[in-house]
Each structure stands twice: as structure tokens, then as C-alpha cells.
């Protein structure tokens, strides 16, 4: 199949999922055309069956806001027509689904049929989607998509609750593309951040409000009072300065390491003992799955789709949003008991295997096939 994938190229979960999906499809022999405004962070160097089309909007002084959606729609018309694509798969509803819809209508006037699939990732529905000014367009695009997927059952339900749609929404979870067995920790790397007797607690995110960075620091502070440890923070975003300020106020600056944005978080996760994800909301929690995939148990909230990934008392623990006491207590249960920690590490990896690419890729391929069959009929 020749598939156009539209995505956000930045450090967000939806972009990571879209890029990894495209790479896996390309490895299986499909021809993949990524369409976005800059090189996706996880795309890496050039490889077989993968093509990248950049959308660039000219900076005309009349435009206070650049018309990205219009330029994207035009680019999609061009790529579908000249690369002879079979279908489009857009990740994140805003504005990708409406651009795909417009491209589809334009192409129809030229005798070209192009189905499009929309994958809902979370904030397009739970946060942005709740802003009523987006509602009519998102509802329309969901209804007009030839296939709709959501990354968790929780997100599927949220979509039905917030939008006027009765469209079938297929739940296709996020996935992990490679699952190494737990390797011995590279002590040389570990010693760059912590002493041998210290535990390493990690959090990776885009440091947006929804991630509750203040809770990450507060949980770590409580842990550190009882167990010598270091907090590694990978990523960057609006609330980084809040975390820095809290670390200074709590006098734990020497225990908190701000690593900044990293292209591949697995190196950080591999030296970690626990992963913290105290988010306000999370449609899936890809960061938690990535931690589990290298055998790191997860201390998280029980919000949104997280309970569909992290199993309480098995791969980690779940608490109510904001209950930093409970999250610190759960972390300490594991950090103070080596045997239990090692069982949870194995369990985390086992649980991650349920989300291996081999299981998830065929779900997308099946959906693609069904949409193409409808196109032929
Ligand atoms: O978490 C973010 O703010 C980024 C956002 C995105 O769209 O890139 O992540 C969402 O999609 C991820 C991939 O499907 C999910 O794993 C995240 O849970 C989801 N984030 C939220 O729902 C807050």
C-alpha cells in the first residue's frame, strides 16, 4: 500500500506513534509518505520505502496567523496525486483531519478517490476538544473520516461523551517497536548520574501543565527523605522552570538532574529504577509504556487510559490525581524491597509485551484494507 501519514513532528506522543508506525509499515514493504512541517524527531536517517514531504507556509505580512491547514491540504492534494497514494492516515484531529477532508474533496473533483483514517490521540479530544470553538469541526471530521481509531478505550468513551458522533471508533493501542530482554545496567552510564547505593527515579515528558511536574518533584522529595535517590528529568516545556524553582525551594537541586530533550529516552530509562507519571489526564501514557518496555515499573495516576497500560500491583501502582502521598508511599514499597522491585521490573516488561508492534501493526493494516475495499465497491 502507498500510505500518506500526517503528523506533528515534535516530541509529542502522537508524533512518536505516527513515526514509529510509518517505519514499521515501511519495513513490511508499504510505501510511506510523511507529510508535516519539519523532519519528525524519531524518523532518523533515510531508509527504504520512506519519503518525507515538508509543508512550508510563507510568511506573508497580511497573515497574523499562518494558514497551515490550507497549505497542508494543498500539499496533500499534490502528494496523493503525484505519488499515487492509496490512503491517508492522519494523527491528531486538529487540524490534520480537516485538512485531509478538504484534500479529499478537492481530489474528488479531479476524479481521484482518497480515503482517510483519523487517529485520535488524546489532547485533541480531552483538552483541545473540550474548547467549544473546535467542536463543530472535530465532530464533522470524525463523522467524515473513512475510519476512526482511538489509542485507548477511555479515549473512545471520552470522544463519544464530548462530540456528537456515533461513528464506530476502533481502539488500537499504542505500541512498542522493540522489546529487548532486561540487560545488565551499564554502570558506567549509571554512575554519571547516581552513586551505586542511590536509586534512580525518572520522568520524561513535554513538561506541560497536564503532566503535573510539581507532583513529580513533590513525590521525589518524599521518596528522597527515606531512600537515597536521584531524579532524572528528560524533556522540556513550559513547566520546567516551575520544577527548577521547587527543587531550589526544597533544597534538592543536587538530587535533581535536568537532562533536557533527548531523541531516544531508552538510554535514560535503562538506568532507572522507577518511572513517575502523575498526569492530570493521559489518553494512553506512551511514556509509561516506554519505561515498562525496558523493565521499569511505573508509579502513576489512575486517570484516562493509564489503567489500560499500567496494572496496579503488577507493573506498578496507580493513585488518584494529586495524591502525592500515596504515590510516594507506593514508590517506597518498591524501593525498600529489592525482591519486590525486581519482580515488578519483570512484570513491567511482561506487560509491555502485550503492546508489541507485532500485535498492533496488523490491526492498522486490517483497518486500511477494510477502508480500501469500501473504496473499490
Ligand atoms: O502528552 C502530550 O501532551 C502529547 C500528546 C500528543 O498528542 O502528542 O500525547 C497524547 O498522545 C499520546 C500518544 O497517543 C498518548 O500516549 C498521551 O497519553 C496523550 N496525552 C494526553 O492525553 C495528555
PDB file of C-alpha atoms in Angstrom, residues 55-312:
ATOM      1  CA  UNK A  55       4.807  21.706   4.379  1.00  0.00           C
ATOM      2  CA  UNK A  56       6.151  25.238   4.438  1.00  0.00           C
ATOM      3  CA  UNK A  57       3.910  28.241   4.888  1.00  0.00           C
ATOM      4  CA  UNK A  58       5.193  31.523   3.508  1.00  0.00           C
ATOM      5  CA  UNK A  59       5.389  34.352   5.990  1.00  0.00           C
ATOM      6  CA  UNK A  60       3.169  36.926   4.242  1.00  0.00           C
ATOM      7  CA  UNK A  61       2.730  40.098   6.379  1.00  0.00           C
ATOM      8  CA  UNK A  62      -1.063  40.029   5.978  1.00  0.00           C
ATOM      9  CA  UNK A  63      -1.303  36.773   7.924  1.00  0.00           C
ATOM     10  CA  UNK A  64      -1.341  37.319  11.640  1.00  0.00           C
ATOM     11  CA  UNK A  65      -1.849  33.546  11.885  1.00  0.00           C
ATOM     12  CA  UNK A  66      -0.259  31.414   9.220  1.00  0.00           C
ATOM     13  CA  UNK A  67      -2.808  29.326   7.267  1.00  0.00           C
ATOM     14  CA  UNK A  68      -1.073  25.988   7.912  1.00  0.00           C
ATOM     15  CA  UNK A  69      -4.211  23.917   7.394  1.00  0.00           C
ATOM     16  CA  UNK A  70      -4.756  25.336   3.902  1.00  0.00           C
ATOM     17  CA  UNK A  71      -1.163  24.737   2.844  1.00  0.00           C
ATOM     18  CA  UNK A  72      -1.275  21.232   4.322  1.00  0.00           C
ATOM     19  CA  UNK A  73      -4.452  20.445   2.349  1.00  0.00           C
ATOM     20  CA  UNK A  74      -2.779  21.666  -0.861  1.00  0.00           C
ATOM     21  CA  UNK A  75       0.321  19.602  -0.114  1.00  0.00           C
ATOM     22  CA  UNK A  76      -1.846  16.532   0.481  1.00  0.00           C
ATOM     23  CA  UNK A  77      -3.585  17.028  -2.872  1.00  0.00           C
ATOM     24  CA  UNK A  78      -0.181  17.180  -4.533  1.00  0.00           C
ATOM     25  CA  UNK A  79       1.318  14.173  -2.751  1.00  0.00           C
ATOM     26  CA  UNK A  80      -1.770  11.962  -3.201  1.00  0.00           C
ATOM     27  CA  UNK A  81      -1.965  12.824  -6.891  1.00  0.00           C
ATOM     28  CA  UNK A  82       1.671  12.548  -7.891  1.00  0.00           C
ATOM     29  CA  UNK A  83       2.799   9.778  -5.545  1.00  0.00           C
ATOM     30  CA  UNK A  84      -0.426   7.891  -6.312  1.00  0.00           C
ATOM     31  CA  UNK A  85      -1.282   7.207  -2.681  1.00  0.00           C
ATOM     32  CA  UNK A  86      -3.940   4.673  -1.699  1.00  0.00           C
ATOM     33  CA  UNK A  87      -4.928   6.303   1.584  1.00  0.00           C
ATOM     34  CA  UNK A  88      -4.148   8.953   4.153  1.00  0.00           C
ATOM     35  CA  UNK A  89      -3.700   8.289   7.859  1.00  0.00           C
ATOM     36  CA  UNK A  90      -3.816  11.462   9.943  1.00  0.00           C
ATOM     37  CA  UNK A  91      -2.634  11.544  13.550  1.00  0.00           C
ATOM     38  CA  UNK A  92      -4.284  14.109  15.840  1.00  0.00           C
ATOM     39  CA  UNK A  93      -7.601  15.546  14.692  1.00  0.00           C
ATOM     40  CA  UNK A  94      -6.662  19.236  14.717  1.00  0.00           C
ATOM     41  CA  UNK A  95      -6.035  20.399  12.015  1.00  0.00           C
ATOM     42  CA  UNK A  96      -4.966  17.223  10.258  1.00  0.00           C
ATOM     43  CA  UNK A  97      -8.395  15.644   9.841  1.00  0.00           C
ATOM     44  CA  UNK A  98      -9.962  18.784   8.418  1.00  0.00           C
ATOM     45  CA  UNK A  99      -7.025  19.268   6.021  1.00  0.00           C
ATOM     46  CA  UNK A 100      -7.417  15.646   4.882  1.00  0.00           C
ATOM     47  CA  UNK A 101     -11.151  16.176   4.389  1.00  0.00           C
ATOM     48  CA  UNK A 102     -10.518  19.246   2.250  1.00  0.00           C
ATOM     49  CA  UNK A 103      -7.858  17.431   0.194  1.00  0.00           C
ATOM     50  CA  UNK A 104     -10.269  14.545  -0.318  1.00  0.00           C
ATOM     51  CA  UNK A 105     -12.979  16.880  -1.650  1.00  0.00           C
ATOM     52  CA  UNK A 106     -10.553  18.658  -3.983  1.00  0.00           C
ATOM     53  CA  UNK A 107      -9.263  15.363  -5.332  1.00  0.00           C
ATOM     54  CA  UNK A 108     -12.827  14.130  -5.870  1.00  0.00           C
ATOM     55  CA  UNK A 109     -13.391  16.981  -8.332  1.00  0.00           C
ATOM     56  CA  UNK A 110     -10.389  15.608 -10.250  1.00  0.00           C
ATOM     57  CA  UNK A 111     -11.743  12.053 -10.287  1.00  0.00           C
ATOM     58  CA  UNK A 112      -9.428  10.759  -7.533  1.00  0.00           C
ATOM     59  CA  UNK A 113     -10.849   8.870  -4.533  1.00  0.00           C
ATOM     60  CA  UNK A 114      -8.683   9.009  -1.403  1.00  0.00           C
ATOM     61  CA  UNK A 115      -9.973   7.585   1.876  1.00  0.00           C
ATOM     62  CA  UNK A 116      -8.599   8.944   5.142  1.00  0.00           C
ATOM     63  CA  UNK A 117      -8.259   7.469   8.600  1.00  0.00           C
ATOM     64  CA  UNK A 118      -8.117   9.681  11.684  1.00  0.00           C
ATOM     65  CA  UNK A 119      -6.337   8.534  14.834  1.00  0.00           C
ATOM     66  CA  UNK A 120      -7.354  10.399  17.981  1.00  0.00           C
ATOM     67  CA  UNK A 121      -4.502  10.725  20.444  1.00  0.00           C
ATOM     68  CA  UNK A 122      -5.870  12.471  23.495  1.00  0.00           C
ATOM     69  CA  UNK A 123      -5.414  16.165  23.873  1.00  0.00           C
ATOM     70  CA  UNK A 124      -7.194  16.688  20.540  1.00  0.00           C
ATOM     71  CA  UNK A 125     -10.272  15.328  22.343  1.00  0.00           C
ATOM     72  CA  UNK A 126      -9.795  15.709  26.101  1.00  0.00           C
ATOM     73  CA  UNK A 127      -8.261  19.176  26.263  1.00  0.00           C
ATOM     74  CA  UNK A 128      -8.448  20.998  22.986  1.00  0.00           C
ATOM     75  CA  UNK A 129     -11.604  19.170  22.027  1.00  0.00           C
ATOM     76  CA  UNK A 130     -13.426  20.485  25.081  1.00  0.00           C
ATOM     77  CA  UNK A 131     -12.896  24.029  23.829  1.00  0.00           C
ATOM     78  CA  UNK A 132     -16.291  24.556  22.232  1.00  0.00           C
ATOM     79  CA  UNK A 133     -14.818  26.607  19.399  1.00  0.00           C
ATOM     80  CA  UNK A 134     -13.303  23.427  17.931  1.00  0.00           C
ATOM     81  CA  UNK A 135     -16.345  21.211  18.466  1.00  0.00           C
ATOM     82  CA  UNK A 136     -18.257  21.543  15.167  1.00  0.00           C
ATOM     83  CA  UNK A 137     -15.159  20.952  13.039  1.00  0.00           C
ATOM     84  CA  UNK A 138     -13.888  17.985  15.066  1.00  0.00           C
ATOM     85  CA  UNK A 139     -17.316  16.348  15.128  1.00  0.00           C
ATOM     86  CA  UNK A 140     -17.670  16.870  11.380  1.00  0.00           C
ATOM     87  CA  UNK A 141     -14.196  15.448  10.651  1.00  0.00           C
ATOM     88  CA  UNK A 142     -14.759  12.396  12.831  1.00  0.00           C
ATOM     89  CA  UNK A 143     -18.019  11.766  11.004  1.00  0.00           C
ATOM     90  CA  UNK A 144     -16.405  12.258   7.577  1.00  0.00           C
ATOM     91  CA  UNK A 145     -13.329  10.081   8.220  1.00  0.00           C
ATOM     92  CA  UNK A 146     -13.390   6.732   6.441  1.00  0.00           C
ATOM     93  CA  UNK A 147     -12.018   5.133   9.604  1.00  0.00           C
ATOM     94  CA  UNK A 148     -11.501   6.440  13.130  1.00  0.00           C
ATOM     95  CA  UNK A 149      -9.223   4.996  15.781  1.00  0.00           C
ATOM     96  CA  UNK A 150      -8.521   5.947  19.393  1.00  0.00           C
ATOM     97  CA  UNK A 151      -5.454   4.869  21.356  1.00  0.00           C
ATOM     98  CA  UNK A 152      -7.463   3.600  24.351  1.00  0.00           C
ATOM     99  CA  UNK A 153     -10.962   2.640  25.330  1.00  0.00           C
ATOM    100  CA  UNK A 154     -11.007   5.585  27.714  1.00  0.00           C
ATOM    101  CA  UNK A 155     -10.355   7.979  24.820  1.00  0.00           C
ATOM    102  CA  UNK A 156     -13.024   6.252  22.725  1.00  0.00           C
ATOM    103  CA  UNK A 157     -15.557   6.854  25.522  1.00  0.00           C
ATOM    104  CA  UNK A 158     -14.390  10.469  26.003  1.00  0.00           C
ATOM    105  CA  UNK A 159     -14.916  11.080  22.287  1.00  0.00           C
ATOM    106  CA  UNK A 160     -18.493   9.795  22.435  1.00  0.00           C
ATOM    107  CA  UNK A 161     -19.102  11.909  25.548  1.00  0.00           C
ATOM    108  CA  UNK A 162     -17.734  15.176  24.156  1.00  0.00           C
ATOM    109  CA  UNK A 163     -18.657  15.012  20.476  1.00  0.00           C
ATOM    110  CA  UNK A 164     -21.861  14.448  18.578  1.00  0.00           C
ATOM    111  CA  UNK A 165     -20.730  11.349  16.764  1.00  0.00           C
ATOM    112  CA  UNK A 166     -21.996   7.822  16.509  1.00  0.00           C
ATOM    113  CA  UNK A 167     -19.173   6.733  14.223  1.00  0.00           C
ATOM    114  CA  UNK A 168     -17.545   3.413  15.005  1.00  0.00           C
ATOM    115  CA  UNK A 169     -14.260   4.152  16.774  1.00  0.00           C
ATOM    116  CA  UNK A 170     -11.727   1.325  16.704  1.00  0.00           C
ATOM    117  CA  UNK A 171      -9.464   1.086  19.739  1.00  0.00           C
ATOM    118  CA  UNK A 172      -5.920   0.448  18.520  1.00  0.00           C
ATOM    119  CA  UNK A 173      -3.481   0.909  21.378  1.00  0.00           C
ATOM    120  CA  UNK A 174      -0.064   2.489  21.150  1.00  0.00           C
ATOM    121  CA  UNK A 175       2.813   0.087  20.796  1.00  0.00           C
ATOM    122  CA  UNK A 176       6.472  -0.601  21.368  1.00  0.00           C
ATOM    123  CA  UNK A 177       8.594  -1.446  18.373  1.00  0.00           C
ATOM    124  CA  UNK A 178      11.418  -3.334  20.025  1.00  0.00           C
ATOM    125  CA  UNK A 179      11.393  -5.192  23.300  1.00  0.00           C
ATOM    126  CA  UNK A 180      14.856  -6.158  24.472  1.00  0.00           C
ATOM    127  CA  UNK A 181      15.163  -8.576  27.378  1.00  0.00           C
ATOM    128  CA  UNK A 182      16.311  -6.783  30.528  1.00  0.00           C
ATOM    129  CA  UNK A 183      20.031  -6.123  30.006  1.00  0.00           C
ATOM    130  CA  UNK A 184      22.505  -5.698  32.840  1.00  0.00           C
ATOM    131  CA  UNK A 185      22.686  -1.998  33.708  1.00  0.00           C
ATOM    132  CA  UNK A 186      25.594  -0.086  32.193  1.00  0.00           C
ATOM    133  CA  UNK A 187      27.172   1.001  35.479  1.00  0.00           C
ATOM    134  CA  UNK A 188      29.462   3.464  33.788  1.00  0.00           C
ATOM    135  CA  UNK A 189      26.473   5.393  32.452  1.00  0.00           C
ATOM    136  CA  UNK A 190      24.576   4.992  35.726  1.00  0.00           C
ATOM    137  CA  UNK A 191      27.492   6.405  37.722  1.00  0.00           C
ATOM    138  CA  UNK A 192      27.350   9.562  35.626  1.00  0.00           C
ATOM    139  CA  UNK A 193      24.129  10.368  37.497  1.00  0.00           C
ATOM    140  CA  UNK A 194      23.976   8.453  40.779  1.00  0.00           C
ATOM    141  CA  UNK A 195      26.060   6.639  43.352  1.00  0.00           C
ATOM    142  CA  UNK A 196      25.667   2.854  43.401  1.00  0.00           C
ATOM    143  CA  UNK A 197      23.633   2.981  46.620  1.00  0.00           C
ATOM    144  CA  UNK A 198      21.221   5.579  45.215  1.00  0.00           C
ATOM    145  CA  UNK A 199      18.016   4.707  43.341  1.00  0.00           C
ATOM    146  CA  UNK A 200      17.192   6.454  40.073  1.00  0.00           C
ATOM    147  CA  UNK A 201      13.677   7.806  39.597  1.00  0.00           C
ATOM    148  CA  UNK A 202      12.807   9.111  36.147  1.00  0.00           C
ATOM    149  CA  UNK A 203      10.170  11.233  34.454  1.00  0.00           C
ATOM    150  CA  UNK A 204      10.063  12.106  30.767  1.00  0.00           C
ATOM    151  CA  UNK A 205       7.532  14.457  29.215  1.00  0.00           C
ATOM    152  CA  UNK A 206       6.903  17.732  27.433  1.00  0.00           C
ATOM    153  CA  UNK A 207       6.542  19.485  30.819  1.00  0.00           C
ATOM    154  CA  UNK A 208       3.057  20.761  30.059  1.00  0.00           C
ATOM    155  CA  UNK A 209       0.556  21.590  32.842  1.00  0.00           C
ATOM    156  CA  UNK A 210      -1.251  18.307  32.272  1.00  0.00           C
ATOM    157  CA  UNK A 211       1.885  16.368  33.338  1.00  0.00           C
ATOM    158  CA  UNK A 212       1.785  17.879  36.871  1.00  0.00           C
ATOM    159  CA  UNK A 213       5.538  18.385  37.102  1.00  0.00           C
ATOM    160  CA  UNK A 214       5.040  19.851  40.571  1.00  0.00           C
ATOM    161  CA  UNK A 215       3.790  16.426  41.683  1.00  0.00           C
ATOM    162  CA  UNK A 216       6.843  14.725  40.155  1.00  0.00           C
ATOM    163  CA  UNK A 217       9.144  16.904  42.285  1.00  0.00           C
ATOM    164  CA  UNK A 218       6.977  16.571  45.377  1.00  0.00           C
ATOM    165  CA  UNK A 219       6.790  12.745  45.115  1.00  0.00           C
ATOM    166  CA  UNK A 220      10.540  12.582  44.630  1.00  0.00           C
ATOM    167  CA  UNK A 221      11.129  14.840  47.631  1.00  0.00           C
ATOM    168  CA  UNK A 222       9.120  12.459  49.846  1.00  0.00           C
ATOM    169  CA  UNK A 223      10.960   9.432  48.426  1.00  0.00           C
ATOM    170  CA  UNK A 224      14.324  11.061  48.966  1.00  0.00           C
ATOM    171  CA  UNK A 225      13.628  11.652  52.653  1.00  0.00           C
ATOM    172  CA  UNK A 226      13.617   7.873  53.130  1.00  0.00           C
ATOM    173  CA  UNK A 227      15.685   6.372  50.301  1.00  0.00           C
ATOM    174  CA  UNK A 228      18.867   7.940  48.869  1.00  0.00           C
ATOM    175  CA  UNK A 229      17.964   8.689  45.275  1.00  0.00           C
ATOM    176  CA  UNK A 230      18.279  10.887  42.216  1.00  0.00           C
ATOM    177  CA  UNK A 231      15.535  12.277  39.971  1.00  0.00           C
ATOM    178  CA  UNK A 232      16.270  12.346  36.248  1.00  0.00           C
ATOM    179  CA  UNK A 233      14.009  14.643  34.248  1.00  0.00           C
ATOM    180  CA  UNK A 234      14.154  14.221  30.484  1.00  0.00           C
ATOM    181  CA  UNK A 235      12.303  16.620  28.205  1.00  0.00           C
ATOM    182  CA  UNK A 236      11.498  20.289  28.323  1.00  0.00           C
ATOM    183  CA  UNK A 237       8.496  22.580  28.192  1.00  0.00           C
ATOM    184  CA  UNK A 238       6.517  25.334  29.890  1.00  0.00           C
ATOM    185  CA  UNK A 239       6.692  23.952  33.452  1.00  0.00           C
ATOM    186  CA  UNK A 240      10.408  23.236  33.573  1.00  0.00           C
ATOM    187  CA  UNK A 241      11.084  26.467  35.432  1.00  0.00           C
ATOM    188  CA  UNK A 242       8.417  25.506  37.986  1.00  0.00           C
ATOM    189  CA  UNK A 243      10.301  22.257  38.644  1.00  0.00           C
ATOM    190  CA  UNK A 244      13.603  24.132  38.919  1.00  0.00           C
ATOM    191  CA  UNK A 245      12.083  26.576  41.393  1.00  0.00           C
ATOM    192  CA  UNK A 246      10.603  23.777  43.508  1.00  0.00           C
ATOM    193  CA  UNK A 247      13.900  21.900  43.563  1.00  0.00           C
ATOM    194  CA  UNK A 248      15.626  25.063  44.854  1.00  0.00           C
ATOM    195  CA  UNK A 249      12.959  25.709  47.480  1.00  0.00           C
ATOM    196  CA  UNK A 250      13.091  22.096  48.692  1.00  0.00           C
ATOM    197  CA  UNK A 251      16.889  22.224  48.675  1.00  0.00           C
ATOM    198  CA  UNK A 252      17.217  19.144  46.475  1.00  0.00           C
ATOM    199  CA  UNK A 253      18.984  20.709  43.467  1.00  0.00           C
ATOM    200  CA  UNK A 254      21.915  18.322  43.846  1.00  0.00           C
ATOM    201  CA  UNK A 255      19.472  15.383  43.603  1.00  0.00           C
ATOM    202  CA  UNK A 256      17.532  16.538  40.532  1.00  0.00           C
ATOM    203  CA  UNK A 257      19.103  16.299  37.079  1.00  0.00           C
ATOM    204  CA  UNK A 258      17.501  18.152  34.173  1.00  0.00           C
ATOM    205  CA  UNK A 259      18.696  16.241  31.146  1.00  0.00           C
ATOM    206  CA  UNK A 260      16.660  18.249  28.621  1.00  0.00           C
ATOM    207  CA  UNK A 261      15.228  16.964  25.369  1.00  0.00           C
ATOM    208  CA  UNK A 262      16.552  13.592  24.258  1.00  0.00           C
ATOM    209  CA  UNK A 263      15.723  11.950  20.952  1.00  0.00           C
ATOM    210  CA  UNK A 264      15.659   8.440  22.402  1.00  0.00           C
ATOM    211  CA  UNK A 265      14.672   8.127  26.060  1.00  0.00           C
ATOM    212  CA  UNK A 266      15.522   4.422  26.301  1.00  0.00           C
ATOM    213  CA  UNK A 267      19.112   5.171  27.406  1.00  0.00           C
ATOM    214  CA  UNK A 268      17.804   7.184  30.356  1.00  0.00           C
ATOM    215  CA  UNK A 269      15.149   4.597  31.192  1.00  0.00           C
ATOM    216  CA  UNK A 270      17.621   1.708  31.107  1.00  0.00           C
ATOM    217  CA  UNK A 271      19.455   3.048  34.158  1.00  0.00           C
ATOM    218  CA  UNK A 272      16.223   3.837  36.059  1.00  0.00           C
ATOM    219  CA  UNK A 273      14.564   2.002  38.945  1.00  0.00           C
ATOM    220  CA  UNK A 274      11.155   3.674  38.807  1.00  0.00           C
ATOM    221  CA  UNK A 275       9.183   5.898  36.432  1.00  0.00           C
ATOM    222  CA  UNK A 276       6.786   8.626  37.635  1.00  0.00           C
ATOM    223  CA  UNK A 277       3.717   9.670  35.633  1.00  0.00           C
ATOM    224  CA  UNK A 278       1.399  11.722  37.876  1.00  0.00           C
ATOM    225  CA  UNK A 279      -0.559  13.265  34.949  1.00  0.00           C
ATOM    226  CA  UNK A 280      -3.874  15.062  35.287  1.00  0.00           C
ATOM    227  CA  UNK A 281      -5.067  13.214  32.208  1.00  0.00           C
ATOM    228  CA  UNK A 282      -3.445  10.826  29.775  1.00  0.00           C
ATOM    229  CA  UNK A 283      -5.287   9.114  26.939  1.00  0.00           C
ATOM    230  CA  UNK A 284      -2.764   6.280  26.965  1.00  0.00           C
ATOM    231  CA  UNK A 285       0.555   7.180  28.562  1.00  0.00           C
ATOM    232  CA  UNK A 286       3.105   6.164  25.948  1.00  0.00           C
ATOM    233  CA  UNK A 287       5.905   7.366  28.236  1.00  0.00           C
ATOM    234  CA  UNK A 288       4.821   4.770  30.823  1.00  0.00           C
ATOM    235  CA  UNK A 289       4.802   2.014  28.220  1.00  0.00           C
ATOM    236  CA  UNK A 290       8.279   3.028  27.037  1.00  0.00           C
ATOM    237  CA  UNK A 291       9.520   2.742  30.626  1.00  0.00           C
ATOM    238  CA  UNK A 292       7.870  -0.646  31.116  1.00  0.00           C
ATOM    239  CA  UNK A 293       9.406  -1.867  27.858  1.00  0.00           C
ATOM    240  CA  UNK A 294      12.854  -1.612  29.424  1.00  0.00           C
ATOM    241  CA  UNK A 295      11.669  -3.166  32.683  1.00  0.00           C
ATOM    242  CA  UNK A 296      10.962  -0.052  34.722  1.00  0.00           C
ATOM    243  CA  UNK A 297       7.862  -0.162  36.980  1.00  0.00           C
ATOM    244  CA  UNK A 298       5.522   2.841  36.848  1.00  0.00           C
ATOM    245  CA  UNK A 299       4.084   4.947  39.656  1.00  0.00           C
ATOM    246  CA  UNK A 300       1.201   6.791  38.019  1.00  0.00           C
ATOM    247  CA  UNK A 301      -2.234   8.264  38.376  1.00  0.00           C
ATOM    248  CA  UNK A 302      -5.311   6.215  37.519  1.00  0.00           C
ATOM    249  CA  UNK A 303      -6.655   8.715  35.009  1.00  0.00           C
ATOM    250  CA  UNK A 304      -7.785   8.256  31.381  1.00  0.00           C
ATOM    251  CA  UNK A 305      -6.176   5.331  29.596  1.00  0.00           C
ATOM    252  CA  UNK A 306      -3.310   4.760  32.057  1.00  0.00           C
ATOM    253  CA  UNK A 307      -5.057   1.822  33.825  1.00  0.00           C
ATOM    254  CA  UNK A 308      -5.289   0.101  30.419  1.00  0.00           C
ATOM    255  CA  UNK A 309      -1.470   0.107  30.349  1.00  0.00           C
ATOM    256  CA  UNK A 310      -0.107   0.079  33.902  1.00  0.00           C
ATOM    257  CA  UNK A 311      -1.563  -2.661  36.111  1.00  0.00           C
ATOM    258  CA  UNK A 312      -1.929  -1.774  39.785  1.00  0.00           C
TER     259      UNK A 312
END
